[in-house]
Amino acid sequence: MQVKIEESWQKVLANEFEKPYFENLVNFVKAEYGTRQIFPPARQIFAAFDACPFDKIKVVILGQDPYHGLGQAHGLCFSVNENVPQPPSLVNIFKEIADDLQITPQRSGNLNRWAEQGVFLLNATLTVRANIAGSHQGRGWEQFTDSVIKTISDQRENVVFMLWGNYAQQKAKLIDQTKHKILTAVHPSPLSAYRGFFGCKHFSQANKYLIDNGLEPINFI
């Protein structure tokens, strides 16, 4: 099946696109976009892949679901479009960055500036119905994104994986910890951030690991 996705991803995921579950997933997603309001816009479903080619990945941050409010989601986890108010989890991410790195992050919640440096911002589920969180879970996206994570683990080296919250941490089993760095913490949601996300210092740890392995650090501003 021909999928409109960045060339390096097209190559490493070619076999995945041919599997029966993926064809079923595509049919479901097309039907949803044809009959309901779905986020992100269809052309941005694979925006995280397009913004961060496979061979450029340095850091993986894993989310669960796209934002389901109007105008928020644009295909990168935790990120929102320009001029959209920052959701609480993103606000807390920026608070931790400010404390950890002693910098003042930009006001924009659009994290394309990170993706262009090698931060792969992957949601486990790539689409969602408007105003209904989790509405596209269990339809095949998780099988696809699990394969994406395992492909990164198998074919790349020295990647930092930031796994926030119980859901993301379950993905650690897909990652070869002898080749990569896994950082875990509670989710940055206001419900949990004060129980260990604040003070986790993942951003400085990630950059130290990258530097120690001869790679350019990420500017998380």
PDB file of C-alpha atoms in Angstrom:
ATOM      1  CA  MET A   1       0.000   0.000   0.000  1.00  0.00           C
ATOM      2  CA  GLN A   2       1.319   3.437  -0.948  1.00  0.00           C
ATOM      3  CA  VAL A   3       1.368   5.754   2.064  1.00  0.00           C
ATOM      4  CA  LYS A   4       2.265   9.433   1.796  1.00  0.00           C
ATOM      5  CA  ILE A   5       5.122   9.597   4.287  1.00  0.00           C
ATOM      6  CA  GLU A   6       8.703  10.843   4.320  1.00  0.00           C
ATOM      7  CA  GLU A   7      11.007   8.771   2.101  1.00  0.00           C
ATOM      8  CA  SER A   8      13.267   7.246   4.766  1.00  0.00           C
ATOM      9  CA  TRP A   9      10.217   6.099   6.731  1.00  0.00           C
ATOM     10  CA  GLN A  10       8.640   4.728   3.562  1.00  0.00           C
ATOM     11  CA  LYS A  11      11.673   2.524   3.159  1.00  0.00           C
ATOM     12  CA  VAL A  12      11.939   1.135   6.711  1.00  0.00           C
ATOM     13  CA  LEU A  13       8.177   0.654   7.142  1.00  0.00           C
ATOM     14  CA  ALA A  14       7.400  -0.741   3.682  1.00  0.00           C
ATOM     15  CA  ASN A  15       6.639  -4.215   5.014  1.00  0.00           C
ATOM     16  CA  GLU A  16       4.328  -2.821   7.688  1.00  0.00           C
ATOM     17  CA  PHE A  17       2.240  -0.992   5.112  1.00  0.00           C
ATOM     18  CA  GLU A  18       1.566  -4.293   3.333  1.00  0.00           C
ATOM     19  CA  LYS A  19       0.135  -6.116   6.353  1.00  0.00           C
ATOM     20  CA  PRO A  20      -3.621  -6.868   6.477  1.00  0.00           C
ATOM     21  CA  TYR A  21      -4.169  -4.968   9.736  1.00  0.00           C
ATOM     22  CA  PHE A  22      -2.798  -1.787   8.151  1.00  0.00           C
ATOM     23  CA  GLU A  23      -5.186  -2.033   5.212  1.00  0.00           C
ATOM     24  CA  ASN A  24      -8.061  -2.428   7.696  1.00  0.00           C
ATOM     25  CA  LEU A  25      -6.779   0.550   9.653  1.00  0.00           C
ATOM     26  CA  VAL A  26      -6.588   2.721   6.528  1.00  0.00           C
ATOM     27  CA  ASN A  27     -10.142   1.775   5.558  1.00  0.00           C
ATOM     28  CA  PHE A  28     -11.397   2.645   9.036  1.00  0.00           C
ATOM     29  CA  VAL A  29      -9.567   5.980   9.111  1.00  0.00           C
ATOM     30  CA  LYS A  30     -10.786   6.964   5.634  1.00  0.00           C
ATOM     31  CA  ALA A  31     -14.360   6.201   6.639  1.00  0.00           C
ATOM     32  CA  GLU A  32     -13.986   8.259   9.819  1.00  0.00           C
ATOM     33  CA  TYR A  33     -12.638  11.292   7.973  1.00  0.00           C
ATOM     34  CA  GLY A  34     -15.483  10.948   5.487  1.00  0.00           C
ATOM     35  CA  THR A  35     -18.253  10.968   8.076  1.00  0.00           C
ATOM     36  CA  ARG A  36     -16.976  12.704  11.228  1.00  0.00           C
ATOM     37  CA  GLN A  37     -14.736  15.516  12.428  1.00  0.00           C
ATOM     38  CA  ILE A  38     -11.340  13.920  12.979  1.00  0.00           C
ATOM     39  CA  PHE A  39      -8.039  15.373  14.224  1.00  0.00           C
ATOM     40  CA  PRO A  40      -5.414  16.092  13.090  1.00  0.00           C
ATOM     41  CA  PRO A  41      -6.239  17.134   9.508  1.00  0.00           C
ATOM     42  CA  ALA A  42      -5.729  14.127   7.248  1.00  0.00           C
ATOM     43  CA  ARG A  43      -2.657  15.591   5.563  1.00  0.00           C
ATOM     44  CA  GLN A  44      -0.943  15.820   8.978  1.00  0.00           C
ATOM     45  CA  ILE A  45      -1.499  12.251  10.214  1.00  0.00           C
ATOM     46  CA  PHE A  46       2.166  11.435   9.553  1.00  0.00           C
ATOM     47  CA  ALA A  47       3.526  14.919  10.293  1.00  0.00           C
ATOM     48  CA  ALA A  48       5.840  13.634  13.040  1.00  0.00           C
ATOM     49  CA  PHE A  49       7.451  11.282  10.520  1.00  0.00           C
ATOM     50  CA  ASP A  50       7.704  13.946   7.826  1.00  0.00           C
ATOM     51  CA  ALA A  51       9.319  16.426  10.225  1.00  0.00           C
ATOM     52  CA  CYS A  52      11.884  13.972  11.587  1.00  0.00           C
ATOM     53  CA  PRO A  53      13.386  11.510   9.076  1.00  0.00           C
ATOM     54  CA  PHE A  54      14.292   8.064  10.360  1.00  0.00           C
ATOM     55  CA  ASP A  55      18.052   8.524  10.122  1.00  0.00           C
ATOM     56  CA  LYS A  56      17.914  11.881  11.952  1.00  0.00           C
ATOM     57  CA  ILE A  57      16.230  10.665  15.160  1.00  0.00           C
ATOM     58  CA  LYS A  58      18.067  11.490  18.385  1.00  0.00           C
ATOM     59  CA  VAL A  59      15.210  11.606  20.898  1.00  0.00           C
ATOM     60  CA  VAL A  60      11.793   9.920  20.954  1.00  0.00           C
ATOM     61  CA  ILE A  61       8.976  11.382  23.061  1.00  0.00           C
ATOM     62  CA  LEU A  62       5.882   9.214  23.208  1.00  0.00           C
ATOM     63  CA  GLY A  63       2.333  10.474  23.672  1.00  0.00           C
ATOM     64  CA  GLN A  64      -0.901   8.506  23.699  1.00  0.00           C
ATOM     65  CA  ASP A  65      -3.585  10.348  21.715  1.00  0.00           C
ATOM     66  CA  PRO A  66      -3.750  13.492  19.573  1.00  0.00           C
ATOM     67  CA  TYR A  67      -5.422  16.485  21.168  1.00  0.00           C
ATOM     68  CA  HIS A  68      -9.138  16.315  20.411  1.00  0.00           C
ATOM     69  CA  GLY A  69     -10.006  20.018  20.592  1.00  0.00           C
ATOM     70  CA  LEU A  70     -10.548  22.209  17.545  1.00  0.00           C
ATOM     71  CA  GLY A  71      -7.327  23.517  15.999  1.00  0.00           C
ATOM     72  CA  GLN A  72      -4.957  21.884  18.477  1.00  0.00           C
ATOM     73  CA  ALA A  73      -3.510  18.702  16.939  1.00  0.00           C
ATOM     74  CA  HIS A  74      -1.149  18.848  13.978  1.00  0.00           C
ATOM     75  CA  GLY A  75       0.480  15.417  14.118  1.00  0.00           C
ATOM     76  CA  LEU A  76       3.232  15.874  16.738  1.00  0.00           C
ATOM     77  CA  CYS A  77       2.624  14.630  20.274  1.00  0.00           C
ATOM     78  CA  PHE A  78       2.234  17.290  22.995  1.00  0.00           C
ATOM     79  CA  SER A  79       2.561  19.981  20.294  1.00  0.00           C
ATOM     80  CA  VAL A  80      -0.116  22.437  19.200  1.00  0.00           C
ATOM     81  CA  ASN A  81      -0.511  24.741  16.223  1.00  0.00           C
ATOM     82  CA  GLU A  82       0.775  28.299  16.303  1.00  0.00           C
ATOM     83  CA  ASN A  83      -1.361  30.761  18.258  1.00  0.00           C
ATOM     84  CA  VAL A  84      -3.217  27.969  20.089  1.00  0.00           C
ATOM     85  CA  PRO A  85      -3.198  28.109  23.919  1.00  0.00           C
ATOM     86  CA  GLN A  86      -0.797  25.585  25.394  1.00  0.00           C
ATOM     87  CA  PRO A  87      -2.530  22.574  27.003  1.00  0.00           C
ATOM     88  CA  PRO A  88      -1.649  21.938  30.668  1.00  0.00           C
ATOM     89  CA  SER A  89       0.751  19.047  29.966  1.00  0.00           C
ATOM     90  CA  LEU A  90       2.736  21.175  27.525  1.00  0.00           C
ATOM     91  CA  VAL A  91       2.829  24.034  30.017  1.00  0.00           C
ATOM     92  CA  ASN A  92       4.348  21.630  32.542  1.00  0.00           C
ATOM     93  CA  ILE A  93       6.878  20.338  30.009  1.00  0.00           C
ATOM     94  CA  PHE A  94       8.062  23.896  29.450  1.00  0.00           C
ATOM     95  CA  LYS A  95       8.213  24.489  33.223  1.00  0.00           C
ATOM     96  CA  GLU A  96      10.490  21.478  33.628  1.00  0.00           C
ATOM     97  CA  ILE A  97      12.676  22.606  30.729  1.00  0.00           C
ATOM     98  CA  ALA A  98      13.024  26.075  32.256  1.00  0.00           C
ATOM     99  CA  ASP A  99      14.041  24.612  35.616  1.00  0.00           C
ATOM    100  CA  ASP A 100      16.249  21.839  34.225  1.00  0.00           C
ATOM    101  CA  LEU A 101      18.149  23.811  31.589  1.00  0.00           C
ATOM    102  CA  GLN A 102      17.839  27.289  33.071  1.00  0.00           C
ATOM    103  CA  ILE A 103      16.393  28.671  29.856  1.00  0.00           C
ATOM    104  CA  THR A 104      13.154  30.374  28.881  1.00  0.00           C
ATOM    105  CA  PRO A 105      11.298  28.304  26.252  1.00  0.00           C
ATOM    106  CA  GLN A 106       9.605  30.057  23.361  1.00  0.00           C
ATOM    107  CA  ARG A 107       5.994  31.040  23.789  1.00  0.00           C
ATOM    108  CA  SER A 108       4.917  28.943  20.827  1.00  0.00           C
ATOM    109  CA  GLY A 109       3.559  25.483  21.597  1.00  0.00           C
ATOM    110  CA  ASN A 110       4.441  24.293  18.093  1.00  0.00           C
ATOM    111  CA  LEU A 111       7.313  21.829  18.601  1.00  0.00           C
ATOM    112  CA  ASN A 112       8.359  21.552  14.965  1.00  0.00           C
ATOM    113  CA  ARG A 113      11.523  23.345  16.039  1.00  0.00           C
ATOM    114  CA  TRP A 114      12.397  20.260  18.103  1.00  0.00           C
ATOM    115  CA  ALA A 115      11.422  17.789  15.388  1.00  0.00           C
ATOM    116  CA  GLU A 116      13.738  19.488  12.908  1.00  0.00           C
ATOM    117  CA  GLN A 117      16.631  18.779  15.302  1.00  0.00           C
ATOM    118  CA  GLY A 118      15.843  15.072  15.638  1.00  0.00           C
ATOM    119  CA  VAL A 119      13.107  14.848  18.275  1.00  0.00           C
ATOM    120  CA  PHE A 120      10.529  12.326  17.073  1.00  0.00           C
ATOM    121  CA  LEU A 121       7.190  13.294  18.671  1.00  0.00           C
ATOM    122  CA  LEU A 122       5.120  10.132  18.296  1.00  0.00           C
ATOM    123  CA  ASN A 123       1.587   9.498  19.495  1.00  0.00           C
ATOM    124  CA  ALA A 124       0.658   5.832  19.964  1.00  0.00           C
ATOM    125  CA  THR A 125      -2.655   6.575  18.222  1.00  0.00           C
ATOM    126  CA  LEU A 126      -2.371   8.964  15.285  1.00  0.00           C
ATOM    127  CA  THR A 127      -6.015  10.060  14.908  1.00  0.00           C
ATOM    128  CA  VAL A 128      -8.991  10.857  17.146  1.00  0.00           C
ATOM    129  CA  ARG A 129     -12.621  11.988  16.884  1.00  0.00           C
ATOM    130  CA  ALA A 130     -13.329  15.572  17.864  1.00  0.00           C
ATOM    131  CA  ASN A 131     -13.980  15.914  21.591  1.00  0.00           C
ATOM    132  CA  ILE A 132     -13.776  12.143  22.260  1.00  0.00           C
ATOM    133  CA  ALA A 133     -10.446  11.153  23.790  1.00  0.00           C
ATOM    134  CA  GLY A 134      -9.257   7.649  22.927  1.00  0.00           C
ATOM    135  CA  SER A 135     -11.903   7.175  20.245  1.00  0.00           C
ATOM    136  CA  HIS A 136      -9.489   5.628  17.737  1.00  0.00           C
ATOM    137  CA  GLN A 137      -7.682   3.369  20.170  1.00  0.00           C
ATOM    138  CA  GLY A 138      -7.745  -0.362  19.499  1.00  0.00           C
ATOM    139  CA  ARG A 139      -8.165   0.034  15.736  1.00  0.00           C
ATOM    140  CA  GLY A 140      -4.620  -0.794  14.675  1.00  0.00           C
ATOM    141  CA  TRP A 141      -2.653   2.373  15.300  1.00  0.00           C
ATOM    142  CA  GLU A 142      -0.992   0.872  18.375  1.00  0.00           C
ATOM    143  CA  GLN A 143       0.239  -2.131  16.387  1.00  0.00           C
ATOM    144  CA  PHE A 144       1.691   0.246  13.822  1.00  0.00           C
ATOM    145  CA  THR A 145       3.398   2.571  16.309  1.00  0.00           C
ATOM    146  CA  ASP A 146       4.731  -0.358  18.354  1.00  0.00           C
ATOM    147  CA  SER A 147       6.393  -1.535  15.162  1.00  0.00           C
ATOM    148  CA  VAL A 148       7.761   1.976  14.617  1.00  0.00           C
ATOM    149  CA  ILE A 149       9.322   1.987  18.104  1.00  0.00           C
ATOM    150  CA  LYS A 150      10.824  -1.471  17.618  1.00  0.00           C
ATOM    151  CA  THR A 151      12.183  -0.485  14.207  1.00  0.00           C
ATOM    152  CA  ILE A 152      13.931   2.521  15.739  1.00  0.00           C
ATOM    153  CA  SER A 153      15.334   0.302  18.489  1.00  0.00           C
ATOM    154  CA  ASP A 154      16.535  -2.369  16.065  1.00  0.00           C
ATOM    155  CA  GLN A 155      17.975  -0.200  13.305  1.00  0.00           C
ATOM    156  CA  ARG A 156      19.302   2.855  15.136  1.00  0.00           C
ATOM    157  CA  GLU A 157      21.742   3.369  18.033  1.00  0.00           C
ATOM    158  CA  ASN A 158      22.111   5.862  20.875  1.00  0.00           C
ATOM    159  CA  VAL A 159      18.558   7.198  20.795  1.00  0.00           C
ATOM    160  CA  VAL A 160      17.014   8.675  23.944  1.00  0.00           C
ATOM    161  CA  PHE A 161      13.462   7.508  24.688  1.00  0.00           C
ATOM    162  CA  MET A 162      11.422   9.678  27.075  1.00  0.00           C
ATOM    163  CA  LEU A 163       8.560   7.587  28.442  1.00  0.00           C
ATOM    164  CA  TRP A 164       6.171   9.623  30.580  1.00  0.00           C
ATOM    165  CA  GLY A 165       3.342   7.907  32.432  1.00  0.00           C
ATOM    166  CA  ASN A 166       2.361   4.256  32.765  1.00  0.00           C
ATOM    167  CA  TYR A 167       1.093   3.914  29.201  1.00  0.00           C
ATOM    168  CA  ALA A 168       4.336   5.116  27.620  1.00  0.00           C
ATOM    169  CA  GLN A 169       6.462   3.115  30.041  1.00  0.00           C
ATOM    170  CA  GLN A 170       4.845  -0.105  28.841  1.00  0.00           C
ATOM    171  CA  LYS A 171       6.646   0.479  25.540  1.00  0.00           C
ATOM    172  CA  ALA A 172      10.044  -0.001  27.188  1.00  0.00           C
ATOM    173  CA  LYS A 173       9.819  -3.714  26.399  1.00  0.00           C
ATOM    174  CA  LEU A 174      10.124  -2.839  22.698  1.00  0.00           C
ATOM    175  CA  ILE A 175      13.439  -1.037  23.200  1.00  0.00           C
ATOM    176  CA  ASP A 176      16.933  -2.527  23.438  1.00  0.00           C
ATOM    177  CA  GLN A 177      18.336  -0.840  26.528  1.00  0.00           C
ATOM    178  CA  THR A 178      21.880  -1.925  25.663  1.00  0.00           C
ATOM    179  CA  LYS A 179      21.805   0.354  22.597  1.00  0.00           C
ATOM    180  CA  HIS A 180      19.614   3.221  23.774  1.00  0.00           C
ATOM    181  CA  LYS A 181      18.848   5.436  26.769  1.00  0.00           C
ATOM    182  CA  ILE A 182      15.406   5.131  28.382  1.00  0.00           C
ATOM    183  CA  LEU A 183      14.201   7.908  30.686  1.00  0.00           C
ATOM    184  CA  THR A 184      10.972   7.355  32.630  1.00  0.00           C
ATOM    185  CA  ALA A 185       8.815   9.632  34.753  1.00  0.00           C
ATOM    186  CA  VAL A 186       5.176  10.220  35.592  1.00  0.00           C
ATOM    187  CA  HIS A 187       3.076  12.006  32.989  1.00  0.00           C
ATOM    188  CA  PRO A 188       3.370  15.816  32.793  1.00  0.00           C
ATOM    189  CA  SER A 189      -0.385  16.154  33.282  1.00  0.00           C
ATOM    190  CA  PRO A 190      -1.402  18.416  36.193  1.00  0.00           C
ATOM    191  CA  LEU A 191      -2.820  15.267  37.825  1.00  0.00           C
ATOM    192  CA  SER A 192       0.636  13.741  38.194  1.00  0.00           C
ATOM    193  CA  ALA A 193       3.398  16.230  37.348  1.00  0.00           C
ATOM    194  CA  TYR A 194       4.128  17.045  40.993  1.00  0.00           C
ATOM    195  CA  ARG A 195       4.703  13.346  41.724  1.00  0.00           C
ATOM    196  CA  GLY A 196       7.949  13.169  39.795  1.00  0.00           C
ATOM    197  CA  PHE A 197       7.790  14.859  36.420  1.00  0.00           C
ATOM    198  CA  PHE A 198       8.952  18.126  37.900  1.00  0.00           C
ATOM    199  CA  GLY A 199      12.580  17.560  38.782  1.00  0.00           C
ATOM    200  CA  CYS A 200      13.079  14.552  36.466  1.00  0.00           C
ATOM    201  CA  LYS A 201      15.719  16.502  34.502  1.00  0.00           C
ATOM    202  CA  HIS A 202      15.112  14.429  31.385  1.00  0.00           C
ATOM    203  CA  PHE A 203      16.158  17.199  29.034  1.00  0.00           C
ATOM    204  CA  SER A 204      19.610  17.714  30.533  1.00  0.00           C
ATOM    205  CA  GLN A 205      20.067  13.937  30.838  1.00  0.00           C
ATOM    206  CA  ALA A 206      19.151  13.494  27.183  1.00  0.00           C
ATOM    207  CA  ASN A 207      21.630  16.104  26.045  1.00  0.00           C
ATOM    208  CA  LYS A 208      24.406  14.674  28.218  1.00  0.00           C
ATOM    209  CA  TYR A 209      23.817  11.232  26.680  1.00  0.00           C
ATOM    210  CA  LEU A 210      23.870  12.662  23.160  1.00  0.00           C
ATOM    211  CA  ILE A 211      27.088  14.592  23.808  1.00  0.00           C
ATOM    212  CA  ASP A 212      28.706  11.546  25.448  1.00  0.00           C
ATOM    213  CA  ASN A 213      27.946   9.609  22.249  1.00  0.00           C
ATOM    214  CA  GLY A 214      29.384  12.247  19.929  1.00  0.00           C
ATOM    215  CA  LEU A 215      26.057  13.764  18.882  1.00  0.00           C
ATOM    216  CA  GLU A 216      24.838  17.357  18.833  1.00  0.00           C
ATOM    217  CA  PRO A 217      22.537  18.161  21.770  1.00  0.00           C
ATOM    218  CA  ILE A 218      18.977  19.360  21.267  1.00  0.00           C
ATOM    219  CA  ASN A 219      18.105  23.006  21.781  1.00  0.00           C
ATOM    220  CA  PHE A 220      14.860  22.634  23.739  1.00  0.00           C
ATOM    221  CA  ILE A 221      14.114  26.366  23.724  1.00  0.00           C
TER     222      ILE A 221
END
